XYZ file of C-alpha atoms in Angstrom:
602
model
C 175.829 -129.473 -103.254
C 173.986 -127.982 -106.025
C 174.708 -129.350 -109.582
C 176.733 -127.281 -112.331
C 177.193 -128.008 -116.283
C 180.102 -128.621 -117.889
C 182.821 -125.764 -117.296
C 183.419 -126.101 -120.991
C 180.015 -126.412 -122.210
C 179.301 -123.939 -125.380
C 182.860 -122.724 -124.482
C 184.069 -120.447 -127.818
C 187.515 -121.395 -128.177
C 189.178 -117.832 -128.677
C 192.909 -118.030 -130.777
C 195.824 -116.779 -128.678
C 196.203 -113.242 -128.434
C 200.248 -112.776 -128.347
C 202.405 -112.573 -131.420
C 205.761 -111.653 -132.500
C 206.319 -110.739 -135.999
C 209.370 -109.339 -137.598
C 210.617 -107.683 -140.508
C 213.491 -110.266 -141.301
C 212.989 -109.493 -145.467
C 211.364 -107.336 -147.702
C 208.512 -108.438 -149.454
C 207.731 -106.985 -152.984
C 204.564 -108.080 -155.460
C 206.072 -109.297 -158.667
C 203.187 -109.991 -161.078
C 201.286 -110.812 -158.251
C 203.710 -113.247 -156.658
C 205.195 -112.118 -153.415
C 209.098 -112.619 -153.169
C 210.683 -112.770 -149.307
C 214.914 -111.188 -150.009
C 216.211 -111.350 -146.776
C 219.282 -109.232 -146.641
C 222.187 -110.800 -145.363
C 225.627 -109.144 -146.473
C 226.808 -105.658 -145.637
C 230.375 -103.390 -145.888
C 229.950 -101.843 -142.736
C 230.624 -102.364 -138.599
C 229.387 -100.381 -135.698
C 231.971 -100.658 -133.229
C 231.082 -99.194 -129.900
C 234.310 -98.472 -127.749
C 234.652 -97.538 -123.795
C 235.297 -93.704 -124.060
C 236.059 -92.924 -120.388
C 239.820 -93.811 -120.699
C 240.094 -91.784 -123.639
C 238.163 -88.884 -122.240
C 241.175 -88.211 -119.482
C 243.753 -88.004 -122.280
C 244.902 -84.653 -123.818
C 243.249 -84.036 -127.216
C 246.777 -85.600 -129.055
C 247.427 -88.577 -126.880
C 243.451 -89.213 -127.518
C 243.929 -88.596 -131.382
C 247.366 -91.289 -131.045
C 245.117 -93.745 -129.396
C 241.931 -94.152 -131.514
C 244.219 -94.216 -134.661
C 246.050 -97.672 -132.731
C 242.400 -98.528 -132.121
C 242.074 -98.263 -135.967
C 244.790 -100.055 -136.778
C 244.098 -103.026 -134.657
C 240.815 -103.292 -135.956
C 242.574 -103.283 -139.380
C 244.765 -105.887 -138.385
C 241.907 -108.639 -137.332
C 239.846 -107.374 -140.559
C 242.748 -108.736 -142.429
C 242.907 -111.988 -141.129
C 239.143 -112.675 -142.815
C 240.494 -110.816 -146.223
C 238.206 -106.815 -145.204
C 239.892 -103.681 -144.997
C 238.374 -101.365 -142.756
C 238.192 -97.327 -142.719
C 236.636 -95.181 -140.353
C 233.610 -93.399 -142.242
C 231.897 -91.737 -139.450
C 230.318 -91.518 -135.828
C 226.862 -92.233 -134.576
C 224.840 -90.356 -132.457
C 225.645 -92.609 -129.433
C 229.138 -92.350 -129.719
C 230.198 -95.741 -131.840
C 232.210 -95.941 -135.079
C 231.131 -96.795 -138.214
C 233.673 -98.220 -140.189
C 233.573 -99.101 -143.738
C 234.629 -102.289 -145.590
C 236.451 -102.914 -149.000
C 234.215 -105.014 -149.939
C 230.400 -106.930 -148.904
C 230.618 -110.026 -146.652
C 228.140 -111.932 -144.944
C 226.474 -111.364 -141.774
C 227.412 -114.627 -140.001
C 231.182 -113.711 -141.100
C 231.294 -110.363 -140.148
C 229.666 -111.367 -136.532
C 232.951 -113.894 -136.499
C 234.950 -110.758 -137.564
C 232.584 -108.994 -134.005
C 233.596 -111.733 -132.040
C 237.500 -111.459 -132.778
C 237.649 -107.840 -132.709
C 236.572 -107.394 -128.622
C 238.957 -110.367 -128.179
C 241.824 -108.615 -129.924
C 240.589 -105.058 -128.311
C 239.382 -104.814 -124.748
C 238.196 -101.102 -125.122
C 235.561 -102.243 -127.666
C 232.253 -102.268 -125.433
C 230.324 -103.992 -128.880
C 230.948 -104.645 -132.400
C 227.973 -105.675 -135.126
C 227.311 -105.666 -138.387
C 225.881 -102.029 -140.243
C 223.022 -104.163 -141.647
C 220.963 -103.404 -144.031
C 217.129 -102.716 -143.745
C 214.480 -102.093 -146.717
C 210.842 -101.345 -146.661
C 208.028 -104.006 -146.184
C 205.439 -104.085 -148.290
C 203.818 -105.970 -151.621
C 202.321 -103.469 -153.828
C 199.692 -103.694 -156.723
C 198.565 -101.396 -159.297
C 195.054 -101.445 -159.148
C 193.113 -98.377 -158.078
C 190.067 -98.244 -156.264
C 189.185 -95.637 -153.820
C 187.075 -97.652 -150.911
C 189.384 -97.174 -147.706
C 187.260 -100.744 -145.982
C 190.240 -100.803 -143.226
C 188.722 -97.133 -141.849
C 185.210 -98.152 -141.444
C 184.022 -101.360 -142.256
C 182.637 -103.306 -139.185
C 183.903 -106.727 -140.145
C 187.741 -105.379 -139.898
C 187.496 -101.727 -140.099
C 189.177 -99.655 -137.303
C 186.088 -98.065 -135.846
C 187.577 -94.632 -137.138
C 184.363 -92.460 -137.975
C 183.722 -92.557 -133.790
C 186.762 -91.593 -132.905
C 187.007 -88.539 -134.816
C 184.256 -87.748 -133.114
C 187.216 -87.365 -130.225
C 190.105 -86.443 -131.950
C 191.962 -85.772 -135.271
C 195.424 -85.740 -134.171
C 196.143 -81.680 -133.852
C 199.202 -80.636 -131.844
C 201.430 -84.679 -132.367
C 203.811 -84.924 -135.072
C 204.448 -88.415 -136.243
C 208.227 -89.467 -137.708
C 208.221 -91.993 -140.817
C 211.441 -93.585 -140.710
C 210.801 -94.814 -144.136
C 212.337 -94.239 -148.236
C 211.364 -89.992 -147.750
C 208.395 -88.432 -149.221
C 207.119 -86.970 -152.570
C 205.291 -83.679 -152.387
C 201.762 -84.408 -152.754
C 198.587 -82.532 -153.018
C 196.778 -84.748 -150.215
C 199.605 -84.175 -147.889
C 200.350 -80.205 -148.730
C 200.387 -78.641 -145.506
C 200.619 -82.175 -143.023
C 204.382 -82.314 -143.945
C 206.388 -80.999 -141.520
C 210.800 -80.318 -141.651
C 212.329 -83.734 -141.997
C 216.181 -84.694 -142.871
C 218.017 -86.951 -145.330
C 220.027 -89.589 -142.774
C 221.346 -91.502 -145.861
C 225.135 -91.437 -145.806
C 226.063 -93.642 -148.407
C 225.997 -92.143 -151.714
C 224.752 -95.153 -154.068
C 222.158 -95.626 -151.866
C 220.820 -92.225 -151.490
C 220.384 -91.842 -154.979
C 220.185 -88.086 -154.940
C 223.630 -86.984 -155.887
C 224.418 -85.419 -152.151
C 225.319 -87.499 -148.523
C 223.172 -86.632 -145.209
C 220.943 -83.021 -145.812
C 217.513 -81.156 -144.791
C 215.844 -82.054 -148.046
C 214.162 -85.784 -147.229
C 212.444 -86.211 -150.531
C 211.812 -89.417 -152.276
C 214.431 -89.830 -155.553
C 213.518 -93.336 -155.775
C 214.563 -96.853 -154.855
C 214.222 -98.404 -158.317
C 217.099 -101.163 -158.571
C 218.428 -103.669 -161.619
C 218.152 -107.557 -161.120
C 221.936 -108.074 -159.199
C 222.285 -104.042 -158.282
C 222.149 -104.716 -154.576
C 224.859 -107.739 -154.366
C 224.792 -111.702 -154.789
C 222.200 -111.677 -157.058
C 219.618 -109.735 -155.487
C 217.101 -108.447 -156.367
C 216.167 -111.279 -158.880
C 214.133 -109.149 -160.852
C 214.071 -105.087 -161.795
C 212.371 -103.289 -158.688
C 210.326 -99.945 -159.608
C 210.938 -97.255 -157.124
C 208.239 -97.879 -154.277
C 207.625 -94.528 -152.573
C 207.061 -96.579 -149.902
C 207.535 -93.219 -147.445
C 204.738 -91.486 -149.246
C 202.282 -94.831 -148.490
C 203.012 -94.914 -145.571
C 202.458 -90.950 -144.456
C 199.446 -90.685 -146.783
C 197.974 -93.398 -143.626
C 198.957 -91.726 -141.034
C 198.108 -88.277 -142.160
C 196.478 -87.277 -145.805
C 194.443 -84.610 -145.571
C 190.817 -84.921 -144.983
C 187.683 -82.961 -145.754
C 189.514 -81.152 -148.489
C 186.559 -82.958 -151.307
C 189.281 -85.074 -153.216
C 191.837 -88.368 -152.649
C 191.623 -90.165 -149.179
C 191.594 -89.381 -145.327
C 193.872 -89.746 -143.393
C 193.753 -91.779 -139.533
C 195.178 -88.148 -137.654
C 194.587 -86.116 -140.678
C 195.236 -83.387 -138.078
C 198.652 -84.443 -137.385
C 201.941 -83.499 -139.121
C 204.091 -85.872 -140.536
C 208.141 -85.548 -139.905
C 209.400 -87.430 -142.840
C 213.353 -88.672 -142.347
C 214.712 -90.328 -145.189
C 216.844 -93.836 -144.168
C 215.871 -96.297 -146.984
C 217.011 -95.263 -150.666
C 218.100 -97.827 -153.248
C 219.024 -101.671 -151.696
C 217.397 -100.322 -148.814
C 219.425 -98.548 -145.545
C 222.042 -98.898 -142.875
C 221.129 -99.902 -139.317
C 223.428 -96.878 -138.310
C 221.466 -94.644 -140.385
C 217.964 -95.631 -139.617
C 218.892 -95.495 -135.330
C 220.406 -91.406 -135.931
C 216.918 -90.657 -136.999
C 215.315 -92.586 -134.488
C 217.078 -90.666 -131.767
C 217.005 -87.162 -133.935
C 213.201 -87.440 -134.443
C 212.522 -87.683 -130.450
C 214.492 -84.900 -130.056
C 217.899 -86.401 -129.297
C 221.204 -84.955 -130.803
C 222.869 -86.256 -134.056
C 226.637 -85.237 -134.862
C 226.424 -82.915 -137.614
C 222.900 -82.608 -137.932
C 220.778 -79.589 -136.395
C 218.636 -80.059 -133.984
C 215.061 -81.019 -134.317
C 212.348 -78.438 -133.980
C 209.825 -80.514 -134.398
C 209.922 -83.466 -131.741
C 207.827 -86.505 -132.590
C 205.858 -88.172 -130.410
C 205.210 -91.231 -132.148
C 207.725 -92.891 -134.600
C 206.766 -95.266 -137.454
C 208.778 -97.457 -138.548
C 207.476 -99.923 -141.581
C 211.213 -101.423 -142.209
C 213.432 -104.325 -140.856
C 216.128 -106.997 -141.132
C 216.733 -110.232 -140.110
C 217.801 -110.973 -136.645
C 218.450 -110.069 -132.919
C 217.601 -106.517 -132.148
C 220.962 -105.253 -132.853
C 222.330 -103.067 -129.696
C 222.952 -99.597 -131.882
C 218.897 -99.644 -132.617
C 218.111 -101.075 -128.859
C 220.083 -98.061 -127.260
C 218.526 -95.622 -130.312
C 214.859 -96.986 -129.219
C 215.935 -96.305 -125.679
C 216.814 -92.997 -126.489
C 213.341 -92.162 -127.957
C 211.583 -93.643 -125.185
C 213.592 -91.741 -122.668
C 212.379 -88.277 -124.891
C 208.708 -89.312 -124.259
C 208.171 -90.726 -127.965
C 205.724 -94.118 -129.027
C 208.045 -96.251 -131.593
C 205.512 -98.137 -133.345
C 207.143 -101.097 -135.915
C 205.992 -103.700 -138.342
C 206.045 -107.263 -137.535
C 207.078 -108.442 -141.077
C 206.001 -110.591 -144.103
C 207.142 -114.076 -144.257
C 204.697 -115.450 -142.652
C 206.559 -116.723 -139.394
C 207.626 -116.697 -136.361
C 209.870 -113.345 -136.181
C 211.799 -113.804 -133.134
C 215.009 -113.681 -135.322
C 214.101 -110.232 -137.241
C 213.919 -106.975 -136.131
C 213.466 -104.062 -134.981
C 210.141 -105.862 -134.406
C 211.914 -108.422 -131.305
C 213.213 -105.211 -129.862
C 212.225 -103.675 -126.417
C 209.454 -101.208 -125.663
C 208.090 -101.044 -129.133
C 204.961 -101.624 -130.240
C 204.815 -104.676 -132.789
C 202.357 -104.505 -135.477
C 200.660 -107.778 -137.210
C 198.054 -107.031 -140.704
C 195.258 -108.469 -141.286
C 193.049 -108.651 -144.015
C 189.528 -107.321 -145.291
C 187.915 -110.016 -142.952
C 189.762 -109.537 -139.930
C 191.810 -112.341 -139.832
C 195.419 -112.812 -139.991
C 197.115 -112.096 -143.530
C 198.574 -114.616 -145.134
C 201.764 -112.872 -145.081
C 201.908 -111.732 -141.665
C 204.753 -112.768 -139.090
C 203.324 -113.681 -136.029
C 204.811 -114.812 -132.732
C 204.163 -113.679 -129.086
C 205.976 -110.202 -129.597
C 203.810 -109.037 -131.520
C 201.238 -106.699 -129.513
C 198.130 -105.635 -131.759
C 197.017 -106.212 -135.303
C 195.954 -103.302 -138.042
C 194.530 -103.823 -141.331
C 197.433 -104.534 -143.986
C 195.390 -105.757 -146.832
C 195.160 -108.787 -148.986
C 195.359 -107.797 -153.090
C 195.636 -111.604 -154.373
C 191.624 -111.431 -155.245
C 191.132 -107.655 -155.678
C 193.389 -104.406 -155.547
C 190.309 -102.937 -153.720
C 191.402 -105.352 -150.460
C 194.540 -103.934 -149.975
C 195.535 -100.377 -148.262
C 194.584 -97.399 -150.427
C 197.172 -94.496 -149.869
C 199.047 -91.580 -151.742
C 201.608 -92.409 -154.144
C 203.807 -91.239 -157.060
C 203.332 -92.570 -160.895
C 207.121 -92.520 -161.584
C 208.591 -95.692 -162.049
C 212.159 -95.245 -161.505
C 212.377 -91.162 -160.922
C 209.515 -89.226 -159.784
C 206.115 -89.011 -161.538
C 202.917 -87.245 -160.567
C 200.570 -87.823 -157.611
C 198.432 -90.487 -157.326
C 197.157 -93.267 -155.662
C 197.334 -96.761 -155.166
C 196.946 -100.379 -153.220
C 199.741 -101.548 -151.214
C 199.290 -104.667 -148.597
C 201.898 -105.499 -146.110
C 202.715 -105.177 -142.258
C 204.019 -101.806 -143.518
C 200.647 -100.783 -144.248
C 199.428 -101.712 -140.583
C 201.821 -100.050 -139.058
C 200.691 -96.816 -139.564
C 197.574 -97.648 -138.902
C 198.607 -97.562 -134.861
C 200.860 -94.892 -134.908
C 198.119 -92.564 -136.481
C 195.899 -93.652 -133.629
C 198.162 -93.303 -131.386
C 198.507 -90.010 -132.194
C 194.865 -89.725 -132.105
C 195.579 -90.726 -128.437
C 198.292 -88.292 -127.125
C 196.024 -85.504 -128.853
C 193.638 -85.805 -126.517
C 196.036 -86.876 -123.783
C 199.763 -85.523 -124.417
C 201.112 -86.978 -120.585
C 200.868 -90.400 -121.736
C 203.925 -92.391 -122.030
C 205.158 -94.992 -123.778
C 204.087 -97.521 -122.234
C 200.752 -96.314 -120.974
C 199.915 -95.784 -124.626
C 201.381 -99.720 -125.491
C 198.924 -100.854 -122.207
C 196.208 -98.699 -123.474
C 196.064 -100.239 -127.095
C 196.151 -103.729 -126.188
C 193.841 -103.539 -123.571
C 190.858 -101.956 -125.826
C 191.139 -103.871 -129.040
C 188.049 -106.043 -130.321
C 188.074 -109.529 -130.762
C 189.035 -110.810 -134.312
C 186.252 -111.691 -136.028
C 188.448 -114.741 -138.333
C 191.406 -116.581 -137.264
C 194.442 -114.621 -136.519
C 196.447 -116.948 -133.784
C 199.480 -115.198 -132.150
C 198.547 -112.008 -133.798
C 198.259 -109.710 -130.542
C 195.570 -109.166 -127.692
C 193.005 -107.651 -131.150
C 192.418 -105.374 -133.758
C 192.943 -101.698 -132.745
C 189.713 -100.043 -131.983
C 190.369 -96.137 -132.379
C 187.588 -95.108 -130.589
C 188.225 -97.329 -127.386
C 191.859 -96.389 -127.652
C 190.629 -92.691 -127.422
C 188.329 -93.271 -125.065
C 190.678 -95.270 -122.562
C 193.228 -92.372 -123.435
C 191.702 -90.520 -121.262
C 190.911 -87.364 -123.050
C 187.727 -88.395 -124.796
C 183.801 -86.795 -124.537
C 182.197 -90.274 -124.406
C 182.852 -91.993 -120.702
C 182.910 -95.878 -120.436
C 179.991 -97.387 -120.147
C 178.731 -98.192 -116.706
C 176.533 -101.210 -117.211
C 176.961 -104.287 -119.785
C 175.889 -103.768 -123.526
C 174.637 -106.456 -125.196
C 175.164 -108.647 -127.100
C 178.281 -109.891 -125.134
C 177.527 -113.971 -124.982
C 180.616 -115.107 -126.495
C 184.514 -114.282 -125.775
C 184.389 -112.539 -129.569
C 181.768 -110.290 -128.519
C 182.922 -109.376 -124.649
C 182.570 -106.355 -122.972
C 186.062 -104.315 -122.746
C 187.104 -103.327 -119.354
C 189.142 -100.537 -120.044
C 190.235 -99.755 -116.281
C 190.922 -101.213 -112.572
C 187.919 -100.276 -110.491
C 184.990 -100.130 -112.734
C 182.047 -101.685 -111.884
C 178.966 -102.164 -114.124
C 175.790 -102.871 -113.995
C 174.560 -106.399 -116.008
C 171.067 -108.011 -116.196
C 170.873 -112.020 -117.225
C 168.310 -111.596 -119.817
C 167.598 -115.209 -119.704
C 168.352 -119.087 -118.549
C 170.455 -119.342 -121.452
C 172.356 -115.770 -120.786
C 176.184 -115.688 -120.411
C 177.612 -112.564 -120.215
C 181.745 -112.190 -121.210
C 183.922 -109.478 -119.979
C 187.423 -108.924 -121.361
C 190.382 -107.562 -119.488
C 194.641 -106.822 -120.469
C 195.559 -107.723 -117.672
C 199.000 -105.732 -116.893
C 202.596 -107.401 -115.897
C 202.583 -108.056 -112.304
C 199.124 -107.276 -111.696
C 196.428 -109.666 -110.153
C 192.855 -109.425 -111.491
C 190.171 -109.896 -109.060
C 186.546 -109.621 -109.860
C 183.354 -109.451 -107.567
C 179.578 -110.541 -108.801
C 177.098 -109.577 -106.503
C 173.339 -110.570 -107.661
C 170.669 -108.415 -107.395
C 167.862 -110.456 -105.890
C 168.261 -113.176 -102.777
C 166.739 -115.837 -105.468
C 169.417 -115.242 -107.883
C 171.592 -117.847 -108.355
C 174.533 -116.837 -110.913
C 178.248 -118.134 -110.837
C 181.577 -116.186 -111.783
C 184.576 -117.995 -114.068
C 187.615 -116.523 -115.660
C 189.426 -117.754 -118.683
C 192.614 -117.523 -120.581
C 192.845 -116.013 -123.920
C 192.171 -119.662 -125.447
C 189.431 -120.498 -123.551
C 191.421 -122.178 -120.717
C 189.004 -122.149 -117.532
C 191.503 -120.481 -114.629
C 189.335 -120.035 -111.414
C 185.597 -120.614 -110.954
C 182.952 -119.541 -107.931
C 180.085 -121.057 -107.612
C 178.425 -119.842 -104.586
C 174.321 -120.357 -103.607
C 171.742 -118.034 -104.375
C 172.051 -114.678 -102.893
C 175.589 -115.043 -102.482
C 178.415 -113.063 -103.779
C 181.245 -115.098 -106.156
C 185.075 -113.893 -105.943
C 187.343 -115.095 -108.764
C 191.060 -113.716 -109.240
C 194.088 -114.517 -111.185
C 197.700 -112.931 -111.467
C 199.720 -112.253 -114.788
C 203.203 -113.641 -113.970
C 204.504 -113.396 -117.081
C 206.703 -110.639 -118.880
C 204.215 -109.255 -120.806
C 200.658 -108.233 -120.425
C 197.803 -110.822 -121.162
C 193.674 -111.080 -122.270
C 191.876 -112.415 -119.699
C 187.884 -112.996 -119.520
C 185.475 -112.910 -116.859
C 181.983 -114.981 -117.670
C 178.546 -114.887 -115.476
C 176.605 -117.669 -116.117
C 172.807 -118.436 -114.563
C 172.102 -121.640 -112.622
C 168.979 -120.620 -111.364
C 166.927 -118.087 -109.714
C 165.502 -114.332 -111.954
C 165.870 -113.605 -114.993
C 164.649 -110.454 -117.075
C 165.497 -106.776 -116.324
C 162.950 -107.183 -113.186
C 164.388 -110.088 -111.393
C 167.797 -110.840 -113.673
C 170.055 -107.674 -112.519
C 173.172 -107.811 -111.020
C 176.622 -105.849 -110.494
C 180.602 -107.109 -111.517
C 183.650 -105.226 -110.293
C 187.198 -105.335 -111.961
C 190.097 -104.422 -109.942
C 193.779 -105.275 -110.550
């Protein structure tokens, strides 16, 4: 029996790759301290009922019965001192109903609970709650856009707009609306106003075509007990967000844009105190093309939604079915994971099914200090750190106004809202060069070709998006895979992507000291197997694989000339890193004698 080292000799120690983060709060910048407002009162239900009884009635015996559904919902609002009105429908059917006056979640979810007990037609009854945009601005101005290009944590975008810049994908921003803006004239594309409460919209008008920003600027106490603490500024928060996505590029002033190519849909959900869950899951199915009472239909279907927004909480079942809806229409939702800096199991729409869940980092690539985290979460984009410099945050269009509408210009922002679009403008990157992906080959796709995070970022996702692998992998790219290794590759941070099942490369061990790392996202369900085969009979080289931490799985350690086998299955629920290392024991080195081949398939 020949003698091995250590299995965990020199072994890098690579931070989990899985995290959930949620938007349960908005985060603001207050004089540079950052201020976490979860929201947690609301006046309004969603109150799904069973419709196929109703839909045998005749039209007046169906009028008779949802006003007795009315007034037995009236009747067990009473008993926890709410009246409640009907106020409208959503586009899947369910009531909204208005109360007289704000209560708190954990009451009204009492109020939920009593309601299907008092009414068996009610299929589900939640809270309206309210959602507001992420994000901790700064005023500083600088005009170096690091989180493009920079190789520490930069996206890698110059390459891949070498293979794409977005043309023919129209991204939704769920967001506050947009101001016109001279780096976004002619990327702006239709949009709607979904706000249907008047003091929030804060435009004089309910639900209309015209989605422009008015402003969210509030008064300490405006939005209810107490809150905010201090006067809030209006954020064009929208406009941030879609200058990321989409500015216009090569036009010689202001920023680029990730798909500068793309158009932007802009739907306006979030005005002042933020916006209603029943608001923000109409657009969600309107922008993928679904149908909204009372709204006309979308000419301009989105493949990819963004949304930068949240609340605190399970995924509530009106913005599961809305995602659902999207999904079904072919469209990427792409969401922030949230600022407080915690596990965000309990927020959402970050916790919510078959969305892609966005964690920031900062200027060195490691997690930001504000980011939720949690094993959700599926990839990590720059969101920018300001608390040194304004230059370290997200540069993007803005307006000067600080209540109503000012003049363009631009600005810092940092936040998991600043990530998010980030991934949705290279997703759209991705479907521009490949329009028959779906949803969740585009969510496989990303986490299987991000890089390695170059500082600590545990629970943050499987990486940093890397455009140009994402493009690449996409399948509609120039530039092919590589077929053999590319150095240098001798730690897990600097391994070797394996973007698909069935590649095999070619690898040399340049020397006694040589380890070569390969990285693989490995799918649900899916076992990975992988095949060394050494190039010479002297060559004596053995095969491990290793979690995402560094855990040693399977080894082979076969004699010189022989071929090493190792495999391992993903039983989980959600897809996982995995890495395959070749290490030399003895035999050739050098590209005459060190050459060998390693196959992937899963």
């Amino acid at each position: 029996m020949k003698r091995k080292y250590s299995r965990h000799a020199n072994m890098p120690k690579q931070a989990a790759v899985l995290v959930l983060a949620v938007l349960s709060a908005s985060v603001y910048a207050t004089d540079g301290v950052t201020e976490s407002t979860p929201l947690t009162h609301t006046d309004r239900m969603i109150v799904k009922y069973k419709t196929t009884p109703l839909q045998a009635m005749a039209s007046g015996a169906r009028v008779n019965a949802m006003a007795e559904r009315l007034v037995t919902a009236q009747r067990v609002g009473q008993q926890f001192g709410v009246n409640l009105k009907n106020f409208r429908q959503t586009a899947t059917g369910a009531q909204v109903m208005k109360l007289d006056r704000k209560a708190s979640l954990d009451e009204l979810n009492k109020l939920a609970v009593q309601m299907k007990a008092q009414d068996p037609s009610i299929e589900y009854a939640e809270p309206d709650r309210m959602m507001k945009p992420l994000f901790t601005p700064n005023d500083a101005r600088y005009s170096e856009q690091w989180d493009l290009f920079e190789t520490t944590g930069g996206m890698r975008m110059p390459q891949a707009w070498d293979l794409a810049t977005g043309s023919g994908v129209t991204v939704a921003v769920i967001d506050t609306g947009y101001r016109p803006h001279a780096d976004l004239t002619g990327n702006l594309i239709g949009g709607y106003d979904f706000i249907s409460e008047m003091e929030i919209s804060n435009d004089g008008d309910g639900r209309d075509a015209d989605a422009r920003d008015t402003g969210d600027a509030v008064v300490a106490g405006e939005c209810g007990n107490g809150k905010p603490k201090q006067d809030r500024s209006s954020s064009w928060h929208g406009t941030h967000v879609a200058g990321t996505i989409a500015a216009v590029s090569n036009n010689s002033s202001g920023m680029a844009g990730i798909a500068f190519n793309a158009k932007v849909l802009p739907l306006r959900v979030l005005g002042k105190c933020g916006g209603y869950t029943s608001d923000i899951a109409d657009a969600i199915i309107w922008a993928a093309g679904g149908a909204v009472s009372g709204v006309p239909a979308n000419t301009n279907k989105a493949r990819v939604i963004n949304m930068s927004l949240g609340g605190e909480g399970a995924c509530d079942t009106t913005t599961q079915n809305a995602i659902n809806s999207a999904r079904a229409n072919g469209a990427v939702v792409i969401v922030a994971a949230g600022n407080e800096n915690q596990n965000a199991a309990n927020s959402n729409p970050a916790n919510c099914q078959g969305v892609v869940t966005v964690a920031a980092t900062n200027r060195s690539g490691g997690r930001a200090y504000y980011s939720n985290y949690g094993s959700v979460v599926d990839v990590a984009a720059p969101g920018g750190d300001v608390r040194s410099s304004a230059a370290n945050g997200i540069l993007s269009t803005l307006n000067t106004g600080m209540t109503g509408p000012g003049v363009d210009n631009y600005d810092f922002y940092q936040g998991t809202s600043m990530a998010t679009p980030h991934v949705a403008g290279v997703v759209a990157l991705m479907l521009s060069k490949n329009p028959s992906l779906t949803p969740d080959q585009v969510e496989t796709t990303l986490r299987s070709t991000t890089r390695a995070f170059p500082a600590a970022c545990s629970q943050c996702g499987t990486g940093i998006v890397d455009a140009h692998a994402a493009v690449v992998a996409a399948g509609g790219g120039t530039t092919q895979p590589p077929a053999g290794e590319i150095e240098s590759n001798n730690t897990m941070a600097t391994a070797n992507t394996v973007v698909s099942s069935g590649m095999t490369l070619t690898a040399t061990m340049a020397s006694s000291s040589d380890v070569d790392y390969f990285k693989v996202t490995l799918p649900v369900g899916k076992t990975l197997k992988s095949v060394m085969i050494p190039g010479s009979p002297l060559a004596d080289y053995d095969l491990y694989l290793y979690g995402d931490t560094g855990t040693l799985l399977a080894s082979s350690e076969q004699g010189a000339g022989r071929t090493d086998t190792v495999s391992g299955s993903n039983t989980g629920t959600r897809s996982v890193v995995r890495y395959v290392a070749v290490k030399y024991y003895s035999g050739g080195v050098g590209t005459a004698g060190g050459k060998y081949s390693i196959q992937f398939t899963w």
